[in-house]
Amino acid sequence: MILTVTLNTALDLTYRVRSLRPHASHRVSEVVERPGGKGVNVARVLDALGHETTVTGFAGGATGRAMRDQLGDTPGLTDALVPVAGATRRTIAVVDELSGDTTQLNEPGPQIEPTEWGAFLDRYDELLSSASAVALCGSLPPGVPVGAYANLVRAARTAGVPVLLDTSGEPLRRGVAARPDLIKPNADELAELTGSHEPLRATQDARRRGAHAVVASLGAEGLLAVTPEGRWRATPPARMRGNPTGAGDSAVAGLLSGLVEKLPWPDRLTRAVALSAATVRAPAAGEFDRRTFEELLGRISVTGKVSAA
Protein backbone atom coordinates (compact mmCIF):
# COMPACT_ATOMS: atom_id res chain seq x y z
CA MET A 1 0.00 0.00 0.00
CA ILE A 2 1.23 3.51 -0.87
CA LEU A 3 0.32 6.17 1.70
CA THR A 4 -0.28 9.79 0.71
CA VAL A 5 -0.48 12.51 3.37
CA THR A 6 -2.43 15.71 2.64
CA LEU A 7 -2.57 17.84 5.76
CA ASN A 8 -4.40 20.64 3.90
CA THR A 9 -6.98 18.76 1.84
CA ALA A 10 -9.39 20.68 -0.37
CA LEU A 11 -12.50 20.51 -2.47
CA ASP A 12 -11.26 21.55 -5.91
CA LEU A 13 -13.58 23.55 -8.16
CA THR A 14 -12.62 24.16 -11.79
CA TYR A 15 -14.52 26.77 -13.82
CA ARG A 16 -14.09 27.15 -17.57
CA VAL A 17 -14.82 30.52 -19.20
CA ARG A 18 -14.40 31.69 -22.77
CA SER A 19 -12.07 34.56 -21.81
CA LEU A 20 -11.18 35.75 -18.30
CA ARG A 21 -11.30 39.55 -18.01
CA PRO A 22 -10.82 41.64 -14.84
CA HIS A 23 -13.84 43.62 -13.59
CA ALA A 24 -16.23 41.71 -15.89
CA SER A 25 -19.08 39.23 -15.49
CA HIS A 26 -18.43 35.79 -16.99
CA ARG A 27 -20.60 32.95 -18.20
CA VAL A 28 -19.17 29.63 -17.00
CA SER A 29 -19.27 26.91 -19.65
CA GLU A 30 -18.32 24.00 -17.34
CA VAL A 31 -17.84 23.31 -13.62
CA VAL A 32 -15.85 20.32 -12.34
CA GLU A 33 -15.74 19.42 -8.62
CA ARG A 34 -13.18 16.96 -7.25
CA PRO A 35 -11.52 15.98 -3.94
CA GLY A 36 -8.23 17.84 -3.85
CA GLY A 37 -5.05 18.79 -2.11
CA LYS A 38 -1.71 17.63 -3.50
CA GLY A 39 -1.59 14.21 -1.86
CA VAL A 40 -5.19 13.44 -2.82
CA ASN A 41 -4.36 14.24 -6.45
CA VAL A 42 -1.30 11.98 -6.20
CA ALA A 43 -3.45 9.17 -4.77
CA ARG A 44 -5.99 9.30 -7.60
CA VAL A 45 -3.24 9.07 -10.21
CA LEU A 46 -1.61 6.17 -8.34
CA ASP A 47 -4.98 4.43 -8.26
CA ALA A 48 -5.34 4.90 -12.03
CA LEU A 49 -1.88 3.33 -12.42
CA GLY A 50 -3.08 0.27 -10.49
CA HIS A 51 -1.52 0.91 -7.07
CA GLU A 52 -3.43 0.33 -3.84
CA THR A 53 -3.38 3.71 -2.10
CA THR A 54 -4.47 5.12 1.25
CA VAL A 55 -5.24 8.81 1.78
CA THR A 56 -4.75 10.47 5.16
CA GLY A 57 -4.75 14.03 6.48
CA PHE A 58 -7.64 16.15 7.76
CA ALA A 59 -11.25 16.70 6.68
CA GLY A 60 -14.05 18.72 8.25
CA GLY A 61 -17.26 20.65 7.68
CA ALA A 62 -19.58 20.46 4.68
CA THR A 63 -16.74 20.66 2.17
CA GLY A 64 -14.93 17.87 4.01
CA ARG A 65 -18.04 15.67 3.84
CA ALA A 66 -18.43 16.37 0.12
CA MET A 67 -14.78 15.54 -0.46
CA ARG A 68 -14.98 12.26 1.45
CA ASP A 69 -18.20 11.26 -0.33
CA GLN A 70 -16.46 11.68 -3.67
CA LEU A 71 -13.34 9.84 -2.49
CA GLY A 72 -15.62 6.93 -1.65
CA ASP A 73 -16.56 6.71 -5.32
CA THR A 74 -12.99 5.59 -6.15
CA PRO A 75 -12.86 1.88 -5.23
CA GLY A 76 -9.04 1.65 -5.17
CA LEU A 77 -8.60 4.42 -2.59
CA THR A 78 -8.85 3.91 1.16
CA ASP A 79 -10.04 6.94 3.16
CA ALA A 80 -8.05 7.27 6.39
CA LEU A 81 -8.66 11.00 6.89
CA VAL A 82 -8.86 12.37 10.44
CA PRO A 83 -12.02 14.42 11.20
CA VAL A 84 -11.59 17.99 12.48
CA ALA A 85 -13.98 20.67 13.72
CA GLY A 86 -12.97 23.26 11.10
CA ALA A 87 -14.13 23.25 7.49
CA THR A 88 -11.96 21.82 4.71
CA ARG A 89 -10.89 24.57 2.33
CA ARG A 90 -11.87 25.07 -1.28
CA THR A 91 -9.57 25.81 -4.20
CA ILE A 92 -10.91 27.47 -7.33
CA ALA A 93 -9.24 27.23 -10.74
CA VAL A 94 -10.58 29.45 -13.53
CA VAL A 95 -9.52 28.25 -16.97
CA ASP A 96 -9.42 30.81 -19.77
CA GLU A 97 -10.31 28.76 -22.86
CA LEU A 98 -9.04 31.41 -25.28
CA SER A 99 -5.53 31.75 -23.86
CA GLY A 100 -5.26 28.40 -22.10
CA ASP A 101 -4.15 30.16 -18.90
CA THR A 102 -5.44 29.20 -15.44
CA THR A 103 -6.05 31.50 -12.46
CA GLN A 104 -5.91 29.78 -9.08
CA LEU A 105 -7.56 30.86 -5.80
CA ASN A 106 -6.57 28.88 -2.69
CA GLU A 107 -8.25 29.20 0.72
CA PRO A 108 -5.99 28.80 3.80
CA GLY A 109 -7.52 25.70 5.41
CA PRO A 110 -9.05 24.98 8.85
CA GLN A 111 -7.43 25.67 12.21
CA ILE A 112 -6.02 22.37 13.52
CA GLU A 113 -6.21 21.96 17.29
CA PRO A 114 -3.48 20.17 19.30
CA THR A 115 -5.77 17.21 20.05
CA GLU A 116 -6.54 16.85 16.33
CA TRP A 117 -2.84 16.92 15.46
CA GLY A 118 -2.21 14.26 18.09
CA ALA A 119 -4.97 12.07 16.59
CA PHE A 120 -3.37 12.41 13.17
CA LEU A 121 0.07 11.38 14.49
CA ASP A 122 -1.47 8.22 15.98
CA ARG A 123 -3.18 7.43 12.67
CA TYR A 124 0.03 8.06 10.71
CA ASP A 125 2.07 5.68 12.89
CA GLU A 126 -0.57 2.97 12.41
CA LEU A 127 -0.60 3.39 8.62
CA LEU A 128 3.19 3.34 8.28
CA SER A 129 3.23 -0.26 9.49
CA SER A 130 1.65 -1.45 6.22
CA ALA A 131 2.99 1.18 3.79
CA SER A 132 5.45 0.44 0.97
CA ALA A 133 6.13 4.18 0.49
CA VAL A 134 4.74 7.49 1.72
CA ALA A 135 4.26 10.89 0.04
CA LEU A 136 4.06 14.01 2.21
CA CYS A 137 2.42 16.68 0.09
CA GLY A 138 1.33 20.28 0.13
CA SER A 139 0.93 23.20 2.51
CA LEU A 140 0.33 23.11 6.26
CA PRO A 141 -3.05 24.28 7.59
CA PRO A 142 -3.11 26.78 10.48
CA GLY A 143 -2.21 25.21 13.81
CA VAL A 144 0.10 22.48 12.44
CA PRO A 145 3.72 22.94 13.62
CA VAL A 146 6.06 24.29 10.94
CA GLY A 147 8.39 21.34 11.57
CA ALA A 148 5.59 18.81 11.03
CA TYR A 149 7.01 17.32 7.85
CA ALA A 150 10.45 16.92 9.39
CA ASN A 151 8.89 14.83 12.16
CA LEU A 152 6.86 12.78 9.67
CA VAL A 153 9.96 12.14 7.56
CA ARG A 154 11.83 10.90 10.64
CA ALA A 155 8.95 8.61 11.60
CA ALA A 156 8.90 7.09 8.11
CA ARG A 157 12.65 6.56 8.13
CA THR A 158 12.45 4.91 11.57
CA ALA A 159 9.77 2.57 10.17
CA GLY A 160 11.94 1.79 7.13
CA VAL A 161 9.42 3.31 4.69
CA PRO A 162 10.74 5.33 1.71
CA VAL A 163 9.43 8.91 1.92
CA LEU A 164 8.89 11.57 -0.74
CA LEU A 165 8.44 15.20 0.35
CA ASP A 166 6.65 17.75 -1.85
CA THR A 167 6.15 21.07 -0.08
CA SER A 168 7.68 24.56 0.01
CA GLY A 169 9.10 27.33 2.19
CA GLU A 170 10.11 26.70 5.80
CA PRO A 171 8.36 23.27 5.98
CA LEU A 172 10.54 22.17 3.02
CA ARG A 173 13.73 23.59 4.55
CA ARG A 174 13.13 21.75 7.82
CA GLY A 175 11.88 18.62 6.06
CA VAL A 176 15.01 18.35 3.89
CA ALA A 177 17.20 18.39 7.01
CA ALA A 178 15.36 15.23 8.18
CA ARG A 179 16.80 13.41 5.10
CA PRO A 180 13.84 12.28 2.99
CA ASP A 181 14.49 9.78 0.23
CA LEU A 182 13.24 12.21 -2.42
CA ILE A 183 12.04 15.80 -2.72
CA LYS A 184 10.28 17.28 -5.75
CA PRO A 185 10.39 21.09 -5.65
CA ASN A 186 9.51 23.30 -8.60
CA ALA A 187 11.98 25.94 -9.81
CA ASP A 188 10.67 28.68 -7.51
CA GLU A 189 10.62 26.42 -4.45
CA LEU A 190 14.15 25.22 -5.24
CA ALA A 191 15.43 28.79 -5.58
CA GLU A 192 13.79 29.77 -2.28
CA LEU A 193 15.40 26.77 -0.56
CA THR A 194 18.92 27.23 -1.95
CA GLY A 195 19.15 30.88 -3.06
CA SER A 196 20.23 29.76 -6.55
CA HIS A 197 18.24 30.20 -9.77
CA GLU A 198 20.53 27.90 -11.78
CA PRO A 199 18.65 24.56 -11.82
CA LEU A 200 21.57 22.12 -11.68
CA ARG A 201 23.48 24.05 -9.01
CA ALA A 202 20.31 24.47 -6.94
CA THR A 203 19.37 20.79 -7.25
CA GLN A 204 22.84 19.68 -6.18
CA ASP A 205 22.71 22.10 -3.24
CA ALA A 206 19.33 20.69 -2.16
CA ARG A 207 20.90 17.22 -2.04
CA ARG A 208 23.74 18.49 0.12
CA ARG A 209 21.16 19.85 2.55
CA GLY A 210 19.93 16.33 3.29
CA ALA A 211 17.69 14.90 0.55
CA HIS A 212 18.83 11.51 -0.76
CA ALA A 213 17.59 12.45 -4.26
CA VAL A 214 16.15 15.64 -5.74
CA VAL A 215 13.85 15.89 -8.76
CA ALA A 216 13.25 19.50 -9.78
CA SER A 217 10.15 20.35 -11.79
CA LEU A 218 10.99 22.87 -14.54
CA GLY A 219 7.44 23.32 -15.83
CA ALA A 220 7.09 22.83 -19.58
CA GLU A 221 10.82 22.01 -19.75
CA GLY A 222 10.37 18.76 -17.83
CA LEU A 223 12.33 17.36 -14.88
CA LEU A 224 15.91 17.50 -13.64
CA ALA A 225 17.03 14.70 -11.30
CA VAL A 226 20.15 14.52 -9.16
CA THR A 227 20.48 11.16 -7.38
CA PRO A 228 23.21 8.90 -5.94
CA GLU A 229 22.97 6.84 -9.16
CA GLY A 230 23.49 9.83 -11.47
CA ARG A 231 21.77 12.88 -12.89
CA TRP A 232 19.23 13.08 -15.69
CA ARG A 233 17.12 15.58 -17.61
CA ALA A 234 13.72 14.44 -18.94
CA THR A 235 11.93 16.68 -21.46
CA PRO A 236 8.52 16.41 -23.18
CA PRO A 237 8.44 16.71 -27.00
CA ALA A 238 6.24 19.83 -26.96
CA ARG A 239 4.43 22.23 -24.64
CA MET A 240 0.91 21.06 -23.76
CA ARG A 241 -2.00 23.51 -23.75
CA GLY A 242 -4.64 23.13 -21.07
CA ASN A 243 -5.03 23.28 -17.29
CA PRO A 244 -1.67 22.77 -15.51
CA THR A 245 -3.32 22.35 -12.07
CA GLY A 246 -2.17 19.04 -10.62
CA ALA A 247 0.56 18.41 -13.21
CA GLY A 248 3.23 18.40 -10.49
CA ASP A 249 1.14 16.00 -8.41
CA SER A 250 0.97 13.58 -11.34
CA ALA A 251 4.75 13.78 -11.62
CA VAL A 252 4.97 12.81 -7.93
CA ALA A 253 2.71 9.82 -8.62
CA GLY A 254 4.96 8.77 -11.49
CA LEU A 255 8.09 9.03 -9.35
CA LEU A 256 6.53 7.23 -6.38
CA SER A 257 5.09 4.39 -8.47
CA GLY A 258 8.49 3.99 -10.15
CA LEU A 259 10.18 3.81 -6.75
CA VAL A 260 7.80 1.11 -5.52
CA GLU A 261 8.20 -0.84 -8.78
CA LYS A 262 12.00 -0.43 -8.55
CA LEU A 263 12.25 1.09 -12.03
CA PRO A 264 15.54 2.63 -13.19
CA TRP A 265 15.67 6.41 -12.84
CA PRO A 266 15.27 7.15 -16.58
CA ASP A 267 12.05 5.09 -16.62
CA ARG A 268 10.73 6.82 -13.50
CA LEU A 269 11.39 10.23 -15.06
CA THR A 270 9.82 9.23 -18.37
CA ARG A 271 6.65 8.14 -16.59
CA ALA A 272 6.58 11.27 -14.42
CA VAL A 273 6.97 13.68 -17.36
CA ALA A 274 4.41 11.82 -19.49
CA LEU A 275 1.89 11.85 -16.64
CA SER A 276 2.51 15.52 -15.92
CA ALA A 277 1.97 16.50 -19.56
CA ALA A 278 -1.11 14.28 -19.86
CA THR A 279 -2.60 15.97 -16.77
CA VAL A 280 -2.48 19.35 -18.53
CA ARG A 281 -4.82 17.84 -21.13
CA ALA A 282 -7.30 16.53 -18.50
CA PRO A 283 -10.33 18.50 -17.25
CA ALA A 284 -9.34 18.52 -13.54
CA ALA A 285 -6.42 17.94 -11.16
CA GLY A 286 -5.84 14.35 -10.11
CA GLU A 287 -6.72 13.06 -13.57
CA PHE A 288 -4.70 12.50 -16.72
CA ASP A 289 -5.56 11.92 -20.35
CA ARG A 290 -4.60 8.26 -20.79
CA ARG A 291 -4.24 8.43 -24.58
CA THR A 292 -1.86 11.39 -24.29
CA PHE A 293 0.07 9.59 -21.54
CA GLU A 294 0.52 6.43 -23.59
CA GLU A 295 1.50 8.38 -26.72
CA LEU A 296 4.09 10.39 -24.82
CA LEU A 297 5.82 7.45 -23.10
CA GLY A 298 7.87 6.75 -26.22
CA ARG A 299 8.57 10.40 -26.97
CA ILE A 300 10.10 11.72 -23.74
CA SER A 301 13.76 12.68 -24.17
CA VAL A 302 15.97 11.53 -21.27
CA THR A 303 19.62 12.50 -21.18
CA GLY A 304 22.00 12.04 -18.31
CA LYS A 305 25.13 10.87 -16.65
CA VAL A 306 25.40 7.74 -14.50
CA SER A 307 27.56 8.02 -11.39
CA ALA A 308 30.56 5.75 -11.06
CA ALA A 309 29.96 2.75 -8.81
Coordinates of C-alpha atoms in Angstrom, one line a residue:
M1 CA 0.0 0.0 0.0
I2 CA 1.2 3.5 -0.9
L3 CA 0.3 6.2 1.7
T4 CA -0.3 9.8 0.7
V5 CA -0.5 12.5 3.4
T6 CA -2.4 15.7 2.6
L7 CA -2.6 17.8 5.8
N8 CA -4.4 20.6 3.9
T9 CA -7.0 18.8 1.8
A10 CA -9.4 20.7 -0.4
L11 CA -12.5 20.5 -2.5
D12 CA -11.3 21.6 -5.9
L13 CA -13.6 23.6 -8.2
T14 CA -12.6 24.2 -11.8
Y15 CA -14.5 26.8 -13.8
R16 CA -14.1 27.2 -17.6
V17 CA -14.8 30.5 -19.2
R18 CA -14.4 31.7 -22.8
S19 CA -12.1 34.6 -21.8
L20 CA -11.2 35.8 -18.3
R21 CA -11.3 39.5 -18.0
P22 CA -10.8 41.6 -14.8
H23 CA -13.8 43.6 -13.6
A24 CA -16.2 41.7 -15.9
S25 CA -19.1 39.2 -15.5
H26 CA -18.4 35.8 -17.0
R27 CA -20.6 33.0 -18.2
V28 CA -19.2 29.6 -17.0
S29 CA -19.3 26.9 -19.6
E30 CA -18.3 24.0 -17.3
V31 CA -17.8 23.3 -13.6
V32 CA -15.8 20.3 -12.3
E33 CA -15.7 19.4 -8.6
R34 CA -13.2 17.0 -7.2
P35 CA -11.5 16.0 -3.9
G36 CA -8.2 17.8 -3.8
G37 CA -5.0 18.8 -2.1
K38 CA -1.7 17.6 -3.5
G39 CA -1.6 14.2 -1.9
V40 CA -5.2 13.4 -2.8
N41 CA -4.4 14.2 -6.5
V42 CA -1.3 12.0 -6.2
A43 CA -3.5 9.2 -4.8
R44 CA -6.0 9.3 -7.6
V45 CA -3.2 9.1 -10.2
L46 CA -1.6 6.2 -8.3
D47 CA -5.0 4.4 -8.3
A48 CA -5.3 4.9 -12.0
L49 CA -1.9 3.3 -12.4
G50 CA -3.1 0.3 -10.5
H51 CA -1.5 0.9 -7.1
E52 CA -3.4 0.3 -3.8
T53 CA -3.4 3.7 -2.1
T54 CA -4.5 5.1 1.3
V55 CA -5.2 8.8 1.8
T56 CA -4.7 10.5 5.2
G57 CA -4.7 14.0 6.5
F58 CA -7.6 16.1 7.8
A59 CA -11.3 16.7 6.7
G60 CA -14.0 18.7 8.3
G61 CA -17.3 20.7 7.7
A62 CA -19.6 20.5 4.7
T63 CA -16.7 20.7 2.2
G64 CA -14.9 17.9 4.0
R65 CA -18.0 15.7 3.8
A66 CA -18.4 16.4 0.1
M67 CA -14.8 15.5 -0.5
R68 CA -15.0 12.3 1.5
D69 CA -18.2 11.3 -0.3
Q70 CA -16.5 11.7 -3.7
L71 CA -13.3 9.8 -2.5
G72 CA -15.6 6.9 -1.6
D73 CA -16.6 6.7 -5.3
T74 CA -13.0 5.6 -6.1
P75 CA -12.9 1.9 -5.2
G76 CA -9.0 1.6 -5.2
L77 CA -8.6 4.4 -2.6
T78 CA -8.9 3.9 1.2
D79 CA -10.0 6.9 3.2
A80 CA -8.1 7.3 6.4
L81 CA -8.7 11.0 6.9
V82 CA -8.9 12.4 10.4
P83 CA -12.0 14.4 11.2
V84 CA -11.6 18.0 12.5
A85 CA -14.0 20.7 13.7
G86 CA -13.0 23.3 11.1
A87 CA -14.1 23.2 7.5
T88 CA -12.0 21.8 4.7
R89 CA -10.9 24.6 2.3
R90 CA -11.9 25.1 -1.3
T91 CA -9.6 25.8 -4.2
I92 CA -10.9 27.5 -7.3
A93 CA -9.2 27.2 -10.7
V94 CA -10.6 29.5 -13.5
V95 CA -9.5 28.2 -17.0
D96 CA -9.4 30.8 -19.8
E97 CA -10.3 28.8 -22.9
L98 CA -9.0 31.4 -25.3
S99 CA -5.5 31.7 -23.9
G100 CA -5.3 28.4 -22.1
D101 CA -4.1 30.2 -18.9
T102 CA -5.4 29.2 -15.4
T103 CA -6.1 31.5 -12.5
Q104 CA -5.9 29.8 -9.1
L105 CA -7.6 30.9 -5.8
N106 CA -6.6 28.9 -2.7
E107 CA -8.2 29.2 0.7
P108 CA -6.0 28.8 3.8
G109 CA -7.5 25.7 5.4
P110 CA -9.0 25.0 8.9
Q111 CA -7.4 25.7 12.2
I112 CA -6.0 22.4 13.5
E113 CA -6.2 22.0 17.3
P114 CA -3.5 20.2 19.3
T115 CA -5.8 17.2 20.0
E116 CA -6.5 16.9 16.3
W117 CA -2.8 16.9 15.5
G118 CA -2.2 14.3 18.1
A119 CA -5.0 12.1 16.6
F120 CA -3.4 12.4 13.2
L121 CA 0.1 11.4 14.5
D122 CA -1.5 8.2 16.0
R123 CA -3.2 7.4 12.7
Y124 CA 0.0 8.1 10.7
D125 CA 2.1 5.7 12.9
E126 CA -0.6 3.0 12.4
L127 CA -0.6 3.4 8.6
L128 CA 3.2 3.3 8.3
S129 CA 3.2 -0.3 9.5
S130 CA 1.7 -1.5 6.2
A131 CA 3.0 1.2 3.8
S132 CA 5.4 0.4 1.0
A133 CA 6.1 4.2 0.5
V134 CA 4.7 7.5 1.7
A135 CA 4.3 10.9 0.0
L136 CA 4.1 14.0 2.2
C137 CA 2.4 16.7 0.1
G138 CA 1.3 20.3 0.1
S139 CA 0.9 23.2 2.5
L140 CA 0.3 23.1 6.3
P141 CA -3.0 24.3 7.6
P142 CA -3.1 26.8 10.5
G143 CA -2.2 25.2 13.8
V144 CA 0.1 22.5 12.4
P145 CA 3.7 22.9 13.6
V146 CA 6.1 24.3 10.9
G147 CA 8.4 21.3 11.6
A148 CA 5.6 18.8 11.0
Y149 CA 7.0 17.3 7.8
A150 CA 10.5 16.9 9.4
N151 CA 8.9 14.8 12.2
L152 CA 6.9 12.8 9.7
V153 CA 10.0 12.1 7.6
R154 CA 11.8 10.9 10.6
A155 CA 8.9 8.6 11.6
A156 CA 8.9 7.1 8.1
R157 CA 12.7 6.6 8.1
T158 CA 12.4 4.9 11.6
A159 CA 9.8 2.6 10.2
G160 CA 11.9 1.8 7.1
V161 CA 9.4 3.3 4.7
P162 CA 10.7 5.3 1.7
V163 CA 9.4 8.9 1.9
L164 CA 8.9 11.6 -0.7
L165 CA 8.4 15.2 0.4
D166 CA 6.7 17.8 -1.9
T167 CA 6.2 21.1 -0.1
S168 CA 7.7 24.6 0.0
G169 CA 9.1 27.3 2.2
E170 CA 10.1 26.7 5.8
P171 CA 8.4 23.3 6.0
L172 CA 10.5 22.2 3.0
R173 CA 13.7 23.6 4.5
R174 CA 13.1 21.8 7.8
G175 CA 11.9 18.6 6.1
V176 CA 15.0 18.3 3.9
A177 CA 17.2 18.4 7.0
A178 CA 15.4 15.2 8.2
R179 CA 16.8 13.4 5.1
P180 CA 13.8 12.3 3.0
D181 CA 14.5 9.8 0.2
L182 CA 13.2 12.2 -2.4
I183 CA 12.0 15.8 -2.7
K184 CA 10.3 17.3 -5.8
P185 CA 10.4 21.1 -5.7
N186 CA 9.5 23.3 -8.6
A187 CA 12.0 25.9 -9.8
D188 CA 10.7 28.7 -7.5
E189 CA 10.6 26.4 -4.4
L190 CA 14.1 25.2 -5.2
A191 CA 15.4 28.8 -5.6
E192 CA 13.8 29.8 -2.3
L193 CA 15.4 26.8 -0.6
T194 CA 18.9 27.2 -1.9
G195 CA 19.2 30.9 -3.1
S196 CA 20.2 29.8 -6.6
H197 CA 18.2 30.2 -9.8
E198 CA 20.5 27.9 -11.8
P199 CA 18.7 24.6 -11.8
L200 CA 21.6 22.1 -11.7
R201 CA 23.5 24.0 -9.0
A202 CA 20.3 24.5 -6.9
T203 CA 19.4 20.8 -7.3
Q204 CA 22.8 19.7 -6.2
D205 CA 22.7 22.1 -3.2
A206 CA 19.3 20.7 -2.2
R207 CA 20.9 17.2 -2.0
R208 CA 23.7 18.5 0.1
R209 CA 21.2 19.9 2.6
G210 CA 19.9 16.3 3.3
A211 CA 17.7 14.9 0.5
H212 CA 18.8 11.5 -0.8
A213 CA 17.6 12.4 -4.3
V214 CA 16.2 15.6 -5.7
V215 CA 13.9 15.9 -8.8
A216 CA 13.3 19.5 -9.8
S217 CA 10.2 20.3 -11.8
L218 CA 11.0 22.9 -14.5
G219 CA 7.4 23.3 -15.8
A220 CA 7.1 22.8 -19.6
E221 CA 10.8 22.0 -19.8
G222 CA 10.4 18.8 -17.8
L223 CA 12.3 17.4 -14.9
L224 CA 15.9 17.5 -13.6
A225 CA 17.0 14.7 -11.3
V226 CA 20.2 14.5 -9.2
T227 CA 20.5 11.2 -7.4
P228 CA 23.2 8.9 -5.9
E229 CA 23.0 6.8 -9.2
G230 CA 23.5 9.8 -11.5
R231 CA 21.8 12.9 -12.9
W232 CA 19.2 13.1 -15.7
R233 CA 17.1 15.6 -17.6
A234 CA 13.7 14.4 -18.9
T235 CA 11.9 16.7 -21.5
P236 CA 8.5 16.4 -23.2
P237 CA 8.4 16.7 -27.0
A238 CA 6.2 19.8 -27.0
R239 CA 4.4 22.2 -24.6
M240 CA 0.9 21.1 -23.8
R241 CA -2.0 23.5 -23.8
G242 CA -4.6 23.1 -21.1
N243 CA -5.0 23.3 -17.3
P244 CA -1.7 22.8 -15.5
T245 CA -3.3 22.3 -12.1
G246 CA -2.2 19.0 -10.6
A247 CA 0.6 18.4 -13.2
G248 CA 3.2 18.4 -10.5
D249 CA 1.1 16.0 -8.4
S250 CA 1.0 13.6 -11.3
A251 CA 4.8 13.8 -11.6
V252 CA 5.0 12.8 -7.9
A253 CA 2.7 9.8 -8.6
G254 CA 5.0 8.8 -11.5
L255 CA 8.1 9.0 -9.3
L256 CA 6.5 7.2 -6.4
S257 CA 5.1 4.4 -8.5
G258 CA 8.5 4.0 -10.1
L259 CA 10.2 3.8 -6.7
V260 CA 7.8 1.1 -5.5
E261 CA 8.2 -0.8 -8.8
K262 CA 12.0 -0.4 -8.5
L263 CA 12.3 1.1 -12.0
P264 CA 15.5 2.6 -13.2
W265 CA 15.7 6.4 -12.8
P266 CA 15.3 7.1 -16.6
D267 CA 12.0 5.1 -16.6
R268 CA 10.7 6.8 -13.5
L269 CA 11.4 10.2 -15.1
T270 CA 9.8 9.2 -18.4
R271 CA 6.7 8.1 -16.6
A272 CA 6.6 11.3 -14.4
V273 CA 7.0 13.7 -17.4
A274 CA 4.4 11.8 -19.5
L275 CA 1.9 11.8 -16.6
S276 CA 2.5 15.5 -15.9
A277 CA 2.0 16.5 -19.6
A278 CA -1.1 14.3 -19.9
T279 CA -2.6 16.0 -16.8
V280 CA -2.5 19.4 -18.5
R281 CA -4.8 17.8 -21.1
A282 CA -7.3 16.5 -18.5
P283 CA -10.3 18.5 -17.2
A284 CA -9.3 18.5 -13.5
A285 CA -6.4 17.9 -11.2
G286 CA -5.8 14.3 -10.1
E287 CA -6.7 13.1 -13.6
F288 CA -4.7 12.5 -16.7
D289 CA -5.6 11.9 -20.3
R290 CA -4.6 8.3 -20.8
R291 CA -4.2 8.4 -24.6
T292 CA -1.9 11.4 -24.3
F293 CA 0.1 9.6 -21.5
E294 CA 0.5 6.4 -23.6
E295 CA 1.5 8.4 -26.7
L296 CA 4.1 10.4 -24.8
L297 CA 5.8 7.5 -23.1
G298 CA 7.9 6.7 -26.2
R299 CA 8.6 10.4 -27.0
I300 CA 10.1 11.7 -23.7
S301 CA 13.8 12.7 -24.2
V302 CA 16.0 11.5 -21.3
T303 CA 19.6 12.5 -21.2
G304 CA 22.0 12.0 -18.3
K305 CA 25.1 10.9 -16.7
V306 CA 25.4 7.7 -14.5
S307 CA 27.6 8.0 -11.4
A308 CA 30.6 5.7 -11.1
A309 CA 30.0 2.7 -8.8

